[in-house]
Short mmCIF file of C-alpha atoms and ligand atoms in Angstrom, two decimals:
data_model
loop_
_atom_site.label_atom_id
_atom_site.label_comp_id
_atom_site.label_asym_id
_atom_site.label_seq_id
_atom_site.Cartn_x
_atom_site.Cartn_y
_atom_site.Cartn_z
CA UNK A 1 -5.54 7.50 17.84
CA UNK A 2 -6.25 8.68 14.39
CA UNK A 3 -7.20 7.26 10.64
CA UNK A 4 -3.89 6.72 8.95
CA UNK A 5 -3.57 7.16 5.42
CA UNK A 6 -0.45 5.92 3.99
CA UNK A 7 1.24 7.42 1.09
CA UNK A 8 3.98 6.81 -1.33
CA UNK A 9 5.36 4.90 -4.31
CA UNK A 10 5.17 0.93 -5.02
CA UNK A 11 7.97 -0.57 -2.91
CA UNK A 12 8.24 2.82 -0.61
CA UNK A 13 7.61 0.49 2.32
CA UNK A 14 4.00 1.12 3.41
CA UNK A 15 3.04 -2.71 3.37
CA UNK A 16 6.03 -3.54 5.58
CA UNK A 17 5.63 -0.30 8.14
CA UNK A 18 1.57 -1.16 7.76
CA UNK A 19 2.61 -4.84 9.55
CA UNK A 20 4.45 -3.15 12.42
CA UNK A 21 1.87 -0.88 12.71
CA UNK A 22 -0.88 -3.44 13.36
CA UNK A 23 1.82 -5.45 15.65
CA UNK A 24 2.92 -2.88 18.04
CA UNK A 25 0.12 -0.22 17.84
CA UNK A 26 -3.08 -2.12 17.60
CA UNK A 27 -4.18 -1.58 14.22
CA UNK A 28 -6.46 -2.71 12.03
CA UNK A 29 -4.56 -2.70 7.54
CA UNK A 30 -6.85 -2.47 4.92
CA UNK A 31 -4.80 -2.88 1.76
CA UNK A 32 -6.91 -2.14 -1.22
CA UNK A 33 -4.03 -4.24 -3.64
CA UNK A 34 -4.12 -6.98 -1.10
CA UNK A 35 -8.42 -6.75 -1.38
CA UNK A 36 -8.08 -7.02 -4.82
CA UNK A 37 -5.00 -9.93 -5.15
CA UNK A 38 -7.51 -11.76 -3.18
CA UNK A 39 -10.44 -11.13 -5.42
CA UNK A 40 -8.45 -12.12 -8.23
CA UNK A 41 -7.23 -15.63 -6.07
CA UNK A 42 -10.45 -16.41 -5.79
CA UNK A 43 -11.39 -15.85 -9.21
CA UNK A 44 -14.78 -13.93 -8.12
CA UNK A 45 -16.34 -12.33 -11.52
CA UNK A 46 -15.03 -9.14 -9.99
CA UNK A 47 -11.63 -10.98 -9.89
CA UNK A 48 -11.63 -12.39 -13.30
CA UNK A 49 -12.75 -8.46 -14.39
CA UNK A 50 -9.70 -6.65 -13.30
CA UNK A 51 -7.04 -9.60 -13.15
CA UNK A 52 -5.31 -7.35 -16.76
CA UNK A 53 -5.82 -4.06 -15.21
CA UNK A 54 -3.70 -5.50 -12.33
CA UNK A 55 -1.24 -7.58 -14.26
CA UNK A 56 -0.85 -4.15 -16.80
CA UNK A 57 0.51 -2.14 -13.68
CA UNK A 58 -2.99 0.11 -14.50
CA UNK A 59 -5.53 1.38 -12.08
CA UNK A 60 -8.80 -0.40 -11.59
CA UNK A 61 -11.83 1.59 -11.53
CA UNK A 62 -12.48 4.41 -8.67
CA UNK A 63 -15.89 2.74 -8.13
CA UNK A 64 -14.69 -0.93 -7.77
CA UNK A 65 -12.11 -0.17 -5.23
CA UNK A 66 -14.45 1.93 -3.35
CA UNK A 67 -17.09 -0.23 -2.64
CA UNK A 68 -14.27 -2.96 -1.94
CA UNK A 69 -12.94 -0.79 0.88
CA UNK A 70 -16.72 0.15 2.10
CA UNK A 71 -17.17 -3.75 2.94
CA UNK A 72 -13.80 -3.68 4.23
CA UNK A 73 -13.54 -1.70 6.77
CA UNK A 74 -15.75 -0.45 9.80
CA UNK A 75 -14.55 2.78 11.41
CA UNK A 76 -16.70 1.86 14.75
CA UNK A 77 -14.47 -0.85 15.31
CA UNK A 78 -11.52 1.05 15.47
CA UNK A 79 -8.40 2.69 14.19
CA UNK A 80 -7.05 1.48 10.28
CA UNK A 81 -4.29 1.69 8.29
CA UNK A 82 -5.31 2.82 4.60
CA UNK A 83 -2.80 1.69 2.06
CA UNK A 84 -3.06 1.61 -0.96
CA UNK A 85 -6.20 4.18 -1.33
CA UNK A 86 -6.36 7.02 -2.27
CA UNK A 87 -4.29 6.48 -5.92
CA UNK A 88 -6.27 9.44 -6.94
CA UNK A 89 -7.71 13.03 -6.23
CA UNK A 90 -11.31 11.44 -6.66
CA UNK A 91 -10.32 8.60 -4.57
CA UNK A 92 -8.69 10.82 -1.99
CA UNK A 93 -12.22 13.23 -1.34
CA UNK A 94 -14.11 9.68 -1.55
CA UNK A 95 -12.47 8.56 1.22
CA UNK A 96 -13.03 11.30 2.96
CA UNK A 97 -16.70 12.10 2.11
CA UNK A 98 -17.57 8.28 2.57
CA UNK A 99 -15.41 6.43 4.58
CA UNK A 100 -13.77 9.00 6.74
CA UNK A 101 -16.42 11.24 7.38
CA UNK A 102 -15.10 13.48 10.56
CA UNK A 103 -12.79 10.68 11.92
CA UNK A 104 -9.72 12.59 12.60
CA UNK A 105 -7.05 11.65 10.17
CA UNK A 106 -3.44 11.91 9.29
CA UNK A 107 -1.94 11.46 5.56
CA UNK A 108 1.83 9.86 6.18
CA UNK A 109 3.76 10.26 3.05
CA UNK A 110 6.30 7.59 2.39
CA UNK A 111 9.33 9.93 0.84
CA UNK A 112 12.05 8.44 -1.25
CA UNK A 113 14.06 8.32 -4.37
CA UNK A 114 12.23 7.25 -6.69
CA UNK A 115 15.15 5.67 -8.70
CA UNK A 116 15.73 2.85 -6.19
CA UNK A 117 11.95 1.39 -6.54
CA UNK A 118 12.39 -0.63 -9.29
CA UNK A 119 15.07 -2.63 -7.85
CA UNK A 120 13.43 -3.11 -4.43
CA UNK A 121 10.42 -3.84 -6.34
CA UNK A 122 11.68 -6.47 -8.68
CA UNK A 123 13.28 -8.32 -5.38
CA UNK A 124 10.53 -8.40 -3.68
CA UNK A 125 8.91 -11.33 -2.55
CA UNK A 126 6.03 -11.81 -0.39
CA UNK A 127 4.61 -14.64 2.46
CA UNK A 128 1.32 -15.89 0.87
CA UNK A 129 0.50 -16.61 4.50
CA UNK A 130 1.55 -13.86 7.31
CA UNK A 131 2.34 -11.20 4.26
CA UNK A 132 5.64 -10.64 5.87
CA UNK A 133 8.01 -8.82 2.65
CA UNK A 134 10.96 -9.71 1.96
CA UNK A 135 14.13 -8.74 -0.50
CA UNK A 136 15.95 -10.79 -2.16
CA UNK A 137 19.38 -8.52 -1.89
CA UNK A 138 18.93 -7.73 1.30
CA UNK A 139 16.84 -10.05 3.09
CA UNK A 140 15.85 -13.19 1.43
CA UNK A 141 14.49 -16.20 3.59
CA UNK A 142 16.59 -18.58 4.81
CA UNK A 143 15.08 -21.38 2.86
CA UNK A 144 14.00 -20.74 -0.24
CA UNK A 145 10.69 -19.93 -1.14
CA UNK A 146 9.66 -20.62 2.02
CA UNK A 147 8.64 -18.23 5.09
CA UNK A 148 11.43 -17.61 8.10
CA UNK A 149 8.29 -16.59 10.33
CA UNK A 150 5.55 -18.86 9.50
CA UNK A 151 6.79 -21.31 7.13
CA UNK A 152 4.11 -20.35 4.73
CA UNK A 153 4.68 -19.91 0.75
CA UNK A 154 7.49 -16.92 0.12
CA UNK A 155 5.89 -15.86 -3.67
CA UNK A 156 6.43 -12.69 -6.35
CA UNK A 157 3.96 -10.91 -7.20
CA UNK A 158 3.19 -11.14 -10.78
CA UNK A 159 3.18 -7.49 -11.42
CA UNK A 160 6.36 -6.96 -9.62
CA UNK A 161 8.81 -7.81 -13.14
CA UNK A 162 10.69 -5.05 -14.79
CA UNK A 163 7.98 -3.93 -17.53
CA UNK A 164 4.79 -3.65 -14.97
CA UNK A 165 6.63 -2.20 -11.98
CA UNK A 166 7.75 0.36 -14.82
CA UNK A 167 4.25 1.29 -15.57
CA UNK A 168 3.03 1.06 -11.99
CA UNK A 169 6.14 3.86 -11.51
CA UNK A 170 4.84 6.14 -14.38
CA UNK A 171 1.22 5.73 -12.86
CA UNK A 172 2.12 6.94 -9.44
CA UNK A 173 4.47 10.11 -10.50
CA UNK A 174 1.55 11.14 -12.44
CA UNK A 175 -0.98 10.95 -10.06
CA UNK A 176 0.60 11.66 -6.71
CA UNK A 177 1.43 15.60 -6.42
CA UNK A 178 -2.39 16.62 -6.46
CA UNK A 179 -2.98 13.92 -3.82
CA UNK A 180 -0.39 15.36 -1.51
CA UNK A 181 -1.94 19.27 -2.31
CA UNK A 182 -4.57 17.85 -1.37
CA UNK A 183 -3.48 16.70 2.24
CA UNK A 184 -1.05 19.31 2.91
CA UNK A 185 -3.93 22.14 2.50
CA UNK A 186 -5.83 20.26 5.02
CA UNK A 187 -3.22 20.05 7.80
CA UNK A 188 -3.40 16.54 7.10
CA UNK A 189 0.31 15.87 5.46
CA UNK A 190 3.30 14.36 7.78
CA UNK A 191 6.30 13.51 5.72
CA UNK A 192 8.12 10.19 7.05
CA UNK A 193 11.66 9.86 5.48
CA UNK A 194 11.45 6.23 3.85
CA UNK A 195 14.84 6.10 2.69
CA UNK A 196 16.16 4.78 5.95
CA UNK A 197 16.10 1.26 7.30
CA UNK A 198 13.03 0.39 8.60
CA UNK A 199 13.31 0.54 12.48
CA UNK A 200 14.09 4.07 11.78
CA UNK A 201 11.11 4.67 9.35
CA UNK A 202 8.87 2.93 12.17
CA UNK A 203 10.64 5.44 14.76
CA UNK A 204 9.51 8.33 12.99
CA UNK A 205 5.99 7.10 12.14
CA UNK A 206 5.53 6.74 16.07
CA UNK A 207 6.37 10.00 16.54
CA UNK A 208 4.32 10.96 14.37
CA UNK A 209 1.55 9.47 15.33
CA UNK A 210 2.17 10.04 19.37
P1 LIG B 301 -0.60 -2.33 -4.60
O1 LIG B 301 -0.61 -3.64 -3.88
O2 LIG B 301 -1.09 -1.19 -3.74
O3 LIG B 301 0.72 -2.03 -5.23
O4 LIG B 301 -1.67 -2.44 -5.78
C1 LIG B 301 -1.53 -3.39 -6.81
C2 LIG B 301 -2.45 -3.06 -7.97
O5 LIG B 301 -3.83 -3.08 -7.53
C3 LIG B 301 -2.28 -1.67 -8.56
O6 LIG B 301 -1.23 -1.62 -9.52
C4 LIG B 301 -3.64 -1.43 -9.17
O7 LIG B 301 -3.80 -2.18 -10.37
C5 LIG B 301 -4.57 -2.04 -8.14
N1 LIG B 301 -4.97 -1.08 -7.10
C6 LIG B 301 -4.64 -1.13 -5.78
N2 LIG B 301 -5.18 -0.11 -5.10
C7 LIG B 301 -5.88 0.62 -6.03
C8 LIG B 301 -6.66 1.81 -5.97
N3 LIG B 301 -6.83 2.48 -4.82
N4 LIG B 301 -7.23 2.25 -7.12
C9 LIG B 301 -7.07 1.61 -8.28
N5 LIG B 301 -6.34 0.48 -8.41
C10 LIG B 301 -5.74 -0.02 -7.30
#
């Protein structure tokens, strides 16, 4: 099995496809938002440093994240799921020169309309507990606020309102093309088709990955 590296916009469905992933394929997910949500929970002085950055819909630092995904993940151990990382070109040959080394890898890009982030994004809602996602429109918990699968604490993100998922939008068009250049002159580049439900999206990263 190879290193996946998961790409695409806020709300394209990486988190959610990331959890099958780890279910049904063996997986290990390193998230580097969830890495740094949690830093920020536990209000660690590296926490308390970028909580604005976060909360602003900006990037934090290329060195911060990297040394947050260094402690985070060990390839000897296995096969992970990078989402999240790279948000950058820098990031992108970091990952490769540091974490990836030789391991052989596969960039999936999440494809979609752009338009129709903002709404999945400002609907979403998240387990504190098993991180399962949900959508309000289209598949809210039963109960509210709490978790169908766990019972644990169904919570929004705070940068998930209209203004920061706006800004978290403008950072991502301007920074993905050069990341996906990047990939597709390595051979690296498999485009998955996110605009379909998610069984299908899963479907088609199996494939992909077979
Ligand atoms: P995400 O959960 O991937 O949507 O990330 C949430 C927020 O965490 C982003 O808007 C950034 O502020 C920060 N973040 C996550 N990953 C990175 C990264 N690789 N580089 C810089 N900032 C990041």
């Amino acid at each position: 099995m190879k290193q996946v590296i998961l790409l695409g916009a806020p709300g394209s469905g990486k988190g959610t496809q990331a959890r099958v992933m780890v279910s049904s394929m063996g997986y290990n997910h390193v998230s580097t938002g969830d890495l740094l949500r949690a830093e920020v929970a536990k209000k660690s002085e590296l926490g308390n440093r970028i909580s604005d950055i976060i909360n602003a819909g900006k990037l934090v630092d290329d060195s911060t994240v990297l040394e947050l995904l260094k402690v985070n993940c060990d390839l000897g151990s296995g096969q992970y799921i990078f989402d999240g990382f790279p948000r950058n070109i820098d990031q992108a040959k970091a990952l490769d020169e540091v974490v990836l080394k030789d391991a052989a890898s596969v960039a999936l890009y999440f494809d979609l309309d752009l338009n129709v982030l903002k709404e999945r994004l400002v609907n979403r809602r998240t387990c504190r507990d098993c991180g399962y996602i949900y959508n309000m429109l289209t598949n809210a918990p039963e109960k509210e606020g709490v978790c169908d699968s766990c019972g644990g604490e169904v919570f929004q993100r705070k940068d998930d309102n209209d203004e920061v998922v706006a800004n978290r939008l403008d950072v991502y068009k301007s920074t993905i093309d050069p990341i996906l250049t990047y990939y597709s002159e390595k051979g690296m580049l498999v485009k998955i088709n996110a605009s379909q439900d998610p069984e299908k999206v899963s479907h088609q990263i199996k494939a992909a990955l077979a």
